[in-house]
XYZ file of C-alpha atoms in Angstrom:
491
model
C -21.049 -46.336 127.368
C -20.687 -42.556 127.023
C -17.025 -43.013 126.071
C -17.911 -45.439 123.362
C -20.588 -43.078 122.015
C -18.113 -40.196 121.860
C -15.505 -42.355 120.205
C -18.056 -43.456 117.654
C -18.994 -39.847 116.859
C -15.310 -38.853 116.517
C -14.656 -41.823 114.252
C -17.627 -40.910 112.106
C -16.425 -37.278 111.627
C -12.901 -38.558 110.881
C -14.259 -40.911 108.250
C -16.291 -38.137 106.683
C -13.222 -35.864 106.582
C -11.067 -38.568 105.054
C -13.737 -39.325 102.495
C -14.095 -35.674 101.640
C -10.315 -35.304 101.251
C -10.164 -38.360 99.076
C -13.044 -37.086 97.017
C -11.385 -33.740 96.385
C -8.097 -35.331 95.286
C -9.623 -37.994 93.070
C -8.135 -38.101 89.567
C -11.516 -38.979 88.167
C -13.060 -35.656 89.273
C -12.445 -33.071 86.471
C -12.778 -29.313 86.740
C -14.905 -27.672 84.025
C -12.628 -25.706 81.673
C -13.363 -22.032 81.008
C -15.794 -21.500 78.105
C -14.182 -21.277 74.658
C -15.019 -18.014 72.865
C -15.124 -18.647 69.097
C -13.066 -16.230 66.960
C -14.952 -13.429 65.155
C -15.353 -14.465 61.495
C -15.427 -11.480 59.117
C -17.363 -12.430 55.989
C -15.401 -11.835 52.754
C -16.357 -8.778 50.702
C -18.113 -10.081 47.616
C -17.573 -7.819 44.616
C -20.108 -8.429 41.899
C -19.299 -7.489 38.325
C -21.242 -4.384 37.369
C -19.350 -3.293 34.257
C -18.535 -5.281 31.124
C -15.449 -4.263 29.211
C -14.250 -4.856 25.610
C -10.682 -4.043 24.655
C -8.547 -3.459 21.558
C -4.807 -2.828 21.866
C -2.744 -0.930 19.342
C -0.265 -3.821 19.090
C -3.170 -6.091 17.971
C -2.560 -8.579 20.803
C -6.187 -7.996 21.854
C -8.887 -7.235 19.272
C -12.397 -6.334 20.447
C -12.171 -8.967 23.184
C -14.446 -9.053 26.209
C -12.353 -8.934 29.380
C -12.886 -11.334 32.277
C -11.949 -9.120 35.254
C -14.462 -7.987 37.870
C -15.438 -4.319 37.886
C -17.790 -3.531 40.752
C -19.067 -0.082 41.715
C -17.953 1.040 45.173
C -17.003 4.063 47.265
C -13.450 3.277 48.413
C -11.519 6.516 48.029
C -8.467 6.720 45.770
C -6.524 9.423 44.002
C -6.941 8.274 40.402
C -8.436 10.390 37.624
C -12.227 10.295 37.440
C -14.220 9.994 34.255
C -17.626 11.011 35.554
C -20.659 9.999 33.512
C -23.841 12.020 33.974
C -26.941 10.479 32.401
C -29.128 13.460 33.310
C -27.274 15.692 30.825
C -28.347 14.581 27.358
C -27.233 15.722 23.910
C -27.948 14.417 20.389
C -29.722 11.210 19.439
C -27.499 8.861 17.436
C -28.562 7.572 14.002
C -25.784 5.008 13.732
C -22.248 3.947 12.859
C -20.925 2.317 9.696
C -19.211 2.640 6.337
C -19.720 3.440 2.685
C -20.894 0.403 0.774
C -19.049 1.313 -2.427
C -19.627 -0.513 -5.681
C -16.208 -2.086 -5.211
C -17.102 -3.193 -1.684
C -20.216 -4.916 -3.027
C -18.231 -6.585 -5.803
C -15.667 -8.200 -3.505
C -18.182 -9.229 -0.832
C -20.360 -10.781 -3.538
C -17.336 -12.854 -4.592
C -17.403 -14.765 -1.306
C -19.028 -18.183 -1.381
C -22.595 -18.309 -0.102
C -21.764 -19.723 3.328
C -18.913 -17.302 4.013
C -20.878 -14.327 2.717
C -23.899 -15.172 4.864
C -21.733 -15.478 7.973
C -19.981 -12.187 7.206
C -23.225 -10.271 6.695
C -24.577 -11.596 9.995
C -21.354 -10.531 11.710
C -21.507 -7.057 10.215
C -25.215 -6.272 10.366
C -26.776 -8.749 12.775
C -27.556 -8.419 16.467
C -26.033 -11.658 17.760
C -23.299 -12.020 20.338
C -20.589 -12.103 17.666
C -22.082 -9.318 15.521
C -20.929 -5.697 15.437
C -24.332 -4.201 14.632
C -23.566 -1.747 11.810
C -26.578 0.574 11.707
C -25.769 3.135 8.996
C -24.504 2.882 5.410
C -23.555 5.439 2.794
C -23.845 4.544 -0.885
C -23.056 6.360 -4.125
C -25.663 7.563 -6.620
C -23.968 6.139 -9.685
C -20.277 5.325 -9.382
C -17.763 6.520 -6.812
C -14.039 6.341 -7.399
C -14.145 2.881 -5.789
C -16.018 1.345 -8.700
C -14.218 -0.353 -11.549
C -15.224 2.512 -13.859
C -17.255 5.736 -13.641
C -20.937 5.830 -14.577
C -24.229 7.530 -13.769
C -27.795 6.254 -14.136
C -28.372 8.306 -17.267
C -25.304 7.996 -19.484
C -25.809 9.080 -23.112
C -23.780 9.485 -26.274
C -21.950 12.796 -26.546
C -24.342 15.509 -27.693
C -27.524 13.698 -26.606
C -29.871 14.870 -23.860
C -32.737 13.192 -21.996
C -34.794 15.890 -20.308
C -37.580 13.431 -19.463
C -35.038 10.974 -17.979
C -36.612 8.256 -20.108
C -33.320 6.351 -20.199
C -32.703 6.523 -16.436
C -31.721 3.057 -15.193
C -30.338 1.479 -12.021
C -29.140 -1.545 -13.987
C -25.409 -0.916 -13.488
C -25.871 -1.314 -9.737
C -28.518 -4.016 -9.769
C -26.245 -7.045 -9.427
C -23.850 -5.285 -7.044
C -24.892 -2.705 -4.462
C -28.643 -3.210 -4.875
C -28.508 -6.996 -4.578
C -26.254 -6.805 -1.527
C -28.394 -4.129 0.123
C -31.399 -6.438 -0.150
C -29.488 -9.122 1.753
C -28.419 -6.580 4.368
C -31.969 -5.270 4.789
C -33.188 -8.815 5.355
C -30.859 -8.906 8.385
C -31.461 -5.330 9.585
C -34.532 -3.726 7.998
C -33.986 -0.552 10.054
C -30.498 0.263 8.773
C -30.274 3.889 7.602
C -28.943 4.662 4.125
C -27.389 7.928 2.940
C -26.848 8.329 -0.825
C -24.606 10.826 -2.584
C -23.451 11.372 -6.190
C -19.853 11.802 -7.264
C -20.977 13.334 -10.587
C -24.062 14.302 -12.529
C -24.541 12.689 -15.968
C -21.996 14.194 -18.349
C -24.626 15.715 -20.630
C -25.700 17.938 -17.743
C -22.142 19.186 -17.043
C -20.153 21.989 -18.618
C -17.403 19.566 -19.685
C -17.602 16.144 -21.264
C -15.667 14.417 -18.521
C -16.356 12.528 -15.319
C -13.489 14.452 -13.728
C -14.495 17.905 -12.517
C -16.722 20.348 -14.322
C -19.942 21.942 -13.069
C -23.650 21.303 -13.385
C -25.047 23.638 -16.019
C -27.790 25.865 -14.654
C -30.243 24.868 -17.406
C -30.115 21.312 -16.071
C -30.693 22.123 -12.391
C -34.342 21.177 -12.659
C -33.811 17.901 -14.518
C -31.002 16.968 -12.114
C -33.384 17.491 -9.191
C -35.804 15.090 -10.927
C -32.870 12.653 -11.330
C -32.666 12.508 -7.509
C -36.431 12.023 -7.265
C -36.345 9.198 -9.793
C -33.444 7.553 -7.976
C -35.231 7.620 -4.624
C -38.460 6.333 -6.149
C -36.813 3.502 -8.042
C -34.730 2.437 -5.034
C -37.960 2.398 -3.023
C -39.471 0.136 -5.672
C -36.531 -2.229 -5.026
C -37.419 -2.235 -1.324
C -34.602 0.178 -0.395
C -35.512 3.359 1.479
C -33.061 6.236 1.123
C -33.084 8.088 4.442
C -30.954 11.021 3.282
C -28.995 12.407 0.341
C -26.257 14.968 -0.087
C -26.278 16.938 -3.366
C -22.585 16.279 -4.070
C -19.710 14.324 -2.575
C -16.767 16.627 -1.782
C -18.060 19.531 -3.884
C -14.770 21.436 -3.636
C -12.628 18.478 -4.815
C -12.930 18.282 -8.590
C -9.862 16.179 -9.386
C -11.260 12.756 -8.527
C -12.708 10.280 -11.024
C -15.644 10.835 -10.909
C -16.154 14.294 -9.379
C -17.994 17.561 -9.878
C -17.409 21.065 -8.525
C -20.264 22.808 -6.748
C -19.760 26.077 -4.875
C -21.736 26.998 -1.759
C -23.784 29.483 -3.790
C -24.487 26.894 -6.501
C -25.550 24.317 -3.918
C -27.748 26.883 -2.165
C -29.503 27.746 -5.425
C -29.896 24.087 -6.409
C -31.441 23.172 -3.047
C -33.819 26.112 -2.672
C -34.945 26.423 -6.297
C -34.864 22.854 -7.571
C -34.062 19.938 -5.263
C -36.149 20.996 -2.253
C -39.218 21.942 -4.331
C -38.887 18.724 -6.395
C -38.871 16.598 -3.232
C -41.847 18.510 -1.879
C -43.816 18.132 -5.118
C -43.129 14.386 -5.227
C -43.976 13.879 -1.560
C -40.451 12.692 -0.801
C -39.380 12.847 2.855
C -35.742 11.903 2.257
C -33.493 14.335 4.163
C -31.315 16.812 2.254
C -27.922 17.163 3.952
C -25.633 19.906 2.684
C -21.879 20.087 2.017
C -20.356 16.576 2.601
C -16.752 17.768 2.636
C -13.880 18.737 4.910
C -13.908 20.377 8.330
C -11.679 23.227 7.130
C -14.592 25.075 5.520
C -17.526 25.381 7.946
C -18.522 28.568 6.142
C -19.778 26.496 3.188
C -22.688 24.835 5.048
C -23.264 27.990 7.101
C -23.745 29.959 3.876
C -26.440 27.511 2.760
C -28.177 27.569 6.144
C -28.044 31.377 6.174
C -30.267 31.458 3.115
C -33.855 31.814 4.310
C -35.277 29.962 1.296
C -32.824 27.044 1.425
C -32.993 26.680 5.224
C -36.370 24.867 5.445
C -35.296 22.206 2.948
C -31.999 21.344 4.688
C -31.841 18.804 7.514
C -28.201 19.586 8.316
C -24.648 19.344 7.028
C -22.087 16.569 6.594
C -18.316 16.531 7.107
C -15.091 14.686 6.326
C -11.771 15.233 8.109
C -9.037 15.226 5.481
C -8.488 18.877 6.454
C -9.529 21.064 9.363
C -10.546 20.121 12.910
C -13.458 18.050 14.139
C -14.641 21.032 16.206
C -16.006 22.481 12.938
C -19.127 20.388 13.565
C -19.782 22.291 16.791
C -19.038 25.550 14.992
C -21.869 24.893 12.539
C -24.162 23.275 15.103
C -23.853 26.181 17.529
C -24.636 28.621 14.736
C -27.732 26.640 13.670
C -28.712 24.404 16.619
C -31.991 23.294 15.016
C -30.034 21.653 12.185
C -28.166 18.352 12.459
C -24.520 17.588 11.762
C -23.163 14.321 10.384
C -19.755 12.706 9.901
C -19.839 10.786 6.642
C -16.342 9.731 5.542
C -12.780 9.083 6.663
C -10.390 6.695 4.959
C -7.654 4.460 6.305
C -4.616 4.244 4.046
C -2.823 1.160 2.778
C 0.335 2.893 4.049
C -1.152 3.392 7.504
C -0.167 1.598 10.697
C -2.762 -0.134 12.892
C -1.789 1.466 16.212
C -1.632 5.024 14.888
C -4.840 4.704 12.871
C -6.714 3.167 15.811
C -5.819 6.082 18.083
C -6.406 8.868 15.578
C -9.711 7.586 14.214
C -11.273 6.649 17.548
C -10.206 9.999 18.998
C -11.514 12.040 16.040
C -14.049 10.054 14.026
C -15.811 8.298 16.914
C -15.241 10.318 20.088
C -14.576 13.638 18.353
C -17.581 13.613 16.039
C -19.922 12.472 18.799
C -18.695 15.106 21.279
C -19.277 17.675 18.534
C -22.963 16.750 18.063
C -22.732 14.392 15.086
C -25.643 12.012 14.627
C -23.488 9.391 12.924
C -19.894 8.380 12.321
C -18.835 6.621 9.135
C -15.519 5.270 7.970
C -14.919 5.067 4.208
C -15.091 1.850 2.167
C -16.364 -1.346 3.722
C -14.232 -3.741 1.669
C -11.736 -4.219 -1.143
C -9.310 -6.868 -2.365
C -5.654 -7.397 -1.501
C -4.528 -4.946 -4.196
C -6.811 -2.198 -2.795
C -9.111 -2.575 -5.777
C -11.441 -2.033 -7.464
C -11.112 1.668 -8.204
C -11.493 3.885 -11.241
C -8.545 5.131 -13.292
C -7.277 7.957 -11.141
C -9.472 6.915 -8.218
C -8.105 6.076 -4.784
C -5.510 3.290 -5.047
C -4.514 3.385 -1.359
C -7.937 3.173 0.309
C -7.922 0.257 2.741
C -11.340 -1.193 3.465
C -12.552 -2.289 6.852
C -12.257 -5.750 5.300
C -9.850 -7.236 2.791
C -11.444 -10.070 0.825
C -8.572 -12.377 -0.052
C -10.317 -15.393 -1.624
C -13.855 -16.653 -2.109
C -13.533 -18.315 1.275
C -11.578 -15.814 3.355
C -11.280 -12.196 4.436
C -9.367 -10.232 7.030
C -10.548 -7.538 9.412
C -8.590 -4.292 9.249
C -8.279 -1.349 11.614
C -11.445 0.414 10.374
C -13.454 -2.665 11.384
C -12.407 -2.219 15.022
C -12.723 1.584 14.936
C -16.416 1.331 14.082
C -17.132 -1.865 16.014
C -16.152 -0.291 19.347
C -19.183 1.981 18.851
C -21.623 0.142 16.563
C -21.717 -3.057 18.644
C -22.733 -1.202 21.806
C -24.443 2.031 20.710
C -27.496 1.189 18.589
C -29.550 3.697 16.644
C -31.713 5.722 19.004
C -29.045 5.937 21.698
C -28.446 9.381 23.193
C -25.080 10.911 23.977
C -24.795 11.813 27.650
C -22.277 13.919 29.505
C -18.795 12.748 30.495
C -15.734 14.812 31.362
C -12.877 14.327 28.932
C -9.304 15.560 29.129
C -5.686 14.553 29.145
C -4.913 11.254 27.477
C -8.214 9.581 28.396
C -10.432 10.749 25.544
C -13.983 9.469 25.919
C -17.660 9.738 25.050
C -20.718 8.272 26.802
C -24.205 7.173 25.758
C -27.429 5.772 27.132
C -29.040 3.155 24.886
C -32.769 2.695 24.230
C -32.737 -0.218 26.719
C -31.186 1.998 29.418
C -27.641 0.644 29.310
C -24.801 3.090 29.740
C -21.849 2.939 27.337
C -18.468 4.640 27.730
C -15.849 4.548 24.964
C -12.340 5.461 26.146
C -9.159 5.912 24.107
C -5.814 6.244 25.875
C -4.041 8.721 23.632
C -0.779 8.429 25.555
C 1.944 5.797 25.487
C 1.760 4.585 29.107
C -0.823 2.611 31.070
C -3.243 4.842 32.987
C -5.372 3.857 35.993
C -8.668 5.720 36.329
C -12.151 5.614 37.808
C -15.429 5.456 35.960
C -17.757 7.373 38.255
C -21.539 7.130 37.986
C -24.273 8.052 40.477
C -21.837 8.628 43.339
C -19.985 5.304 42.990
C -17.053 4.265 40.852
C -15.089 1.383 39.440
C -11.327 1.500 39.050
C -9.800 0.212 35.829
C -6.778 0.809 33.623
C -5.954 1.108 29.962
C -2.649 0.696 28.146
C -1.356 3.534 25.987
C -2.835 3.401 22.497
C -5.658 1.107 23.570
C -9.403 1.525 23.150
C -12.042 0.205 25.527
C -15.818 0.144 25.551
C -17.446 -0.181 28.992
C -21.129 -1.000 29.470
C -23.338 -1.173 32.555
C -27.012 -1.069 33.488
């Protein structure tokens, strides 16, 4: 009995062992695999676009076109040139950018059919996405050399005089410049207008010719009243004249029309006649002296040095057919309470797009602004394909910003893009702010009334240059082909 019990126990342990062995070797019993560690996923760096960028190339393959690349501010170090913009360092407030609306410009624009003309005026003076936002115009008091013929608003038969200005009339401009200005003001009522004469009426001059001659001293007072009457009658037409200059290019007496006026003569006219006449009539229109080349800064400085003329003068205006744009700083630094303006520069029918783009953006836009100018104006807004109209002996090579070819078509020329790279992005009331400029990357920066920052850059070299735009400790990296112009904007 005991033997059987022991055998039973042994058999039971053997069975358990066999079962356990079988269990361990069973193919249906799987071993848990080691845990799978997922790979580390690095999220992609998302670069948001912080800077918008419009480009014009000297070869005309790109013309004021918004670029589609992404420019995001960051802090990744590189060795490229920095253009650092500093919004805390502010300079002059900008009055605007534009052209001279000559009588000839008005004539050819008015020849466009109603639909085309309306679209053009919106493009030039409107605020839409496709507009360039011209904010400043210069016009002539009477004819300039880009009218079909010379005239003033008080032309008389030889030997006659009109001391009371009873025959003063704006009629010769009524259907042209005045009518077009009314359409422009309907689009932009805040546009600023500067007016300047090319000649006084012949009966006031010391020679019976529109070309050259001087204003006779006995007519200084009546000529001052001529300006008053002009401003008042333009106001009656709904046109406010923001500023005048006493004479266009007073040292150039060979144009048709033209009139010579020395610095001493202009000083005497302003302090004894024009300024007092404005004051007596309650006219607030600014008087801006000189309006001629940068090679003679002593002319406006002589006027400003006169204690009696000084209070009547808002500032001085310049062209750049001679001299250097730094003349504006020369005068500004001598009289920092007085403004400086840049009021005319032509593009020639013999000019070449690439060369004109570089030179004018560097000097007229960037140069004038970096030398304290409150505005920057190219010369005539428009003419026809023969570079007309102009007076006999007037400029026959002046290329407008636009060429009106038919009643249904026009073309945009280099001066259109020169101004548009500023006017579209830098509205009146913007303030120039600091930016370092040197080498080929000429530039100027602004802050707009809405707080946007604007940087205009011109690559004055022939090769592509990579550079950083640095602002508030961060930067974007971009590049610009030689001879190209770019406008960058950011909030």
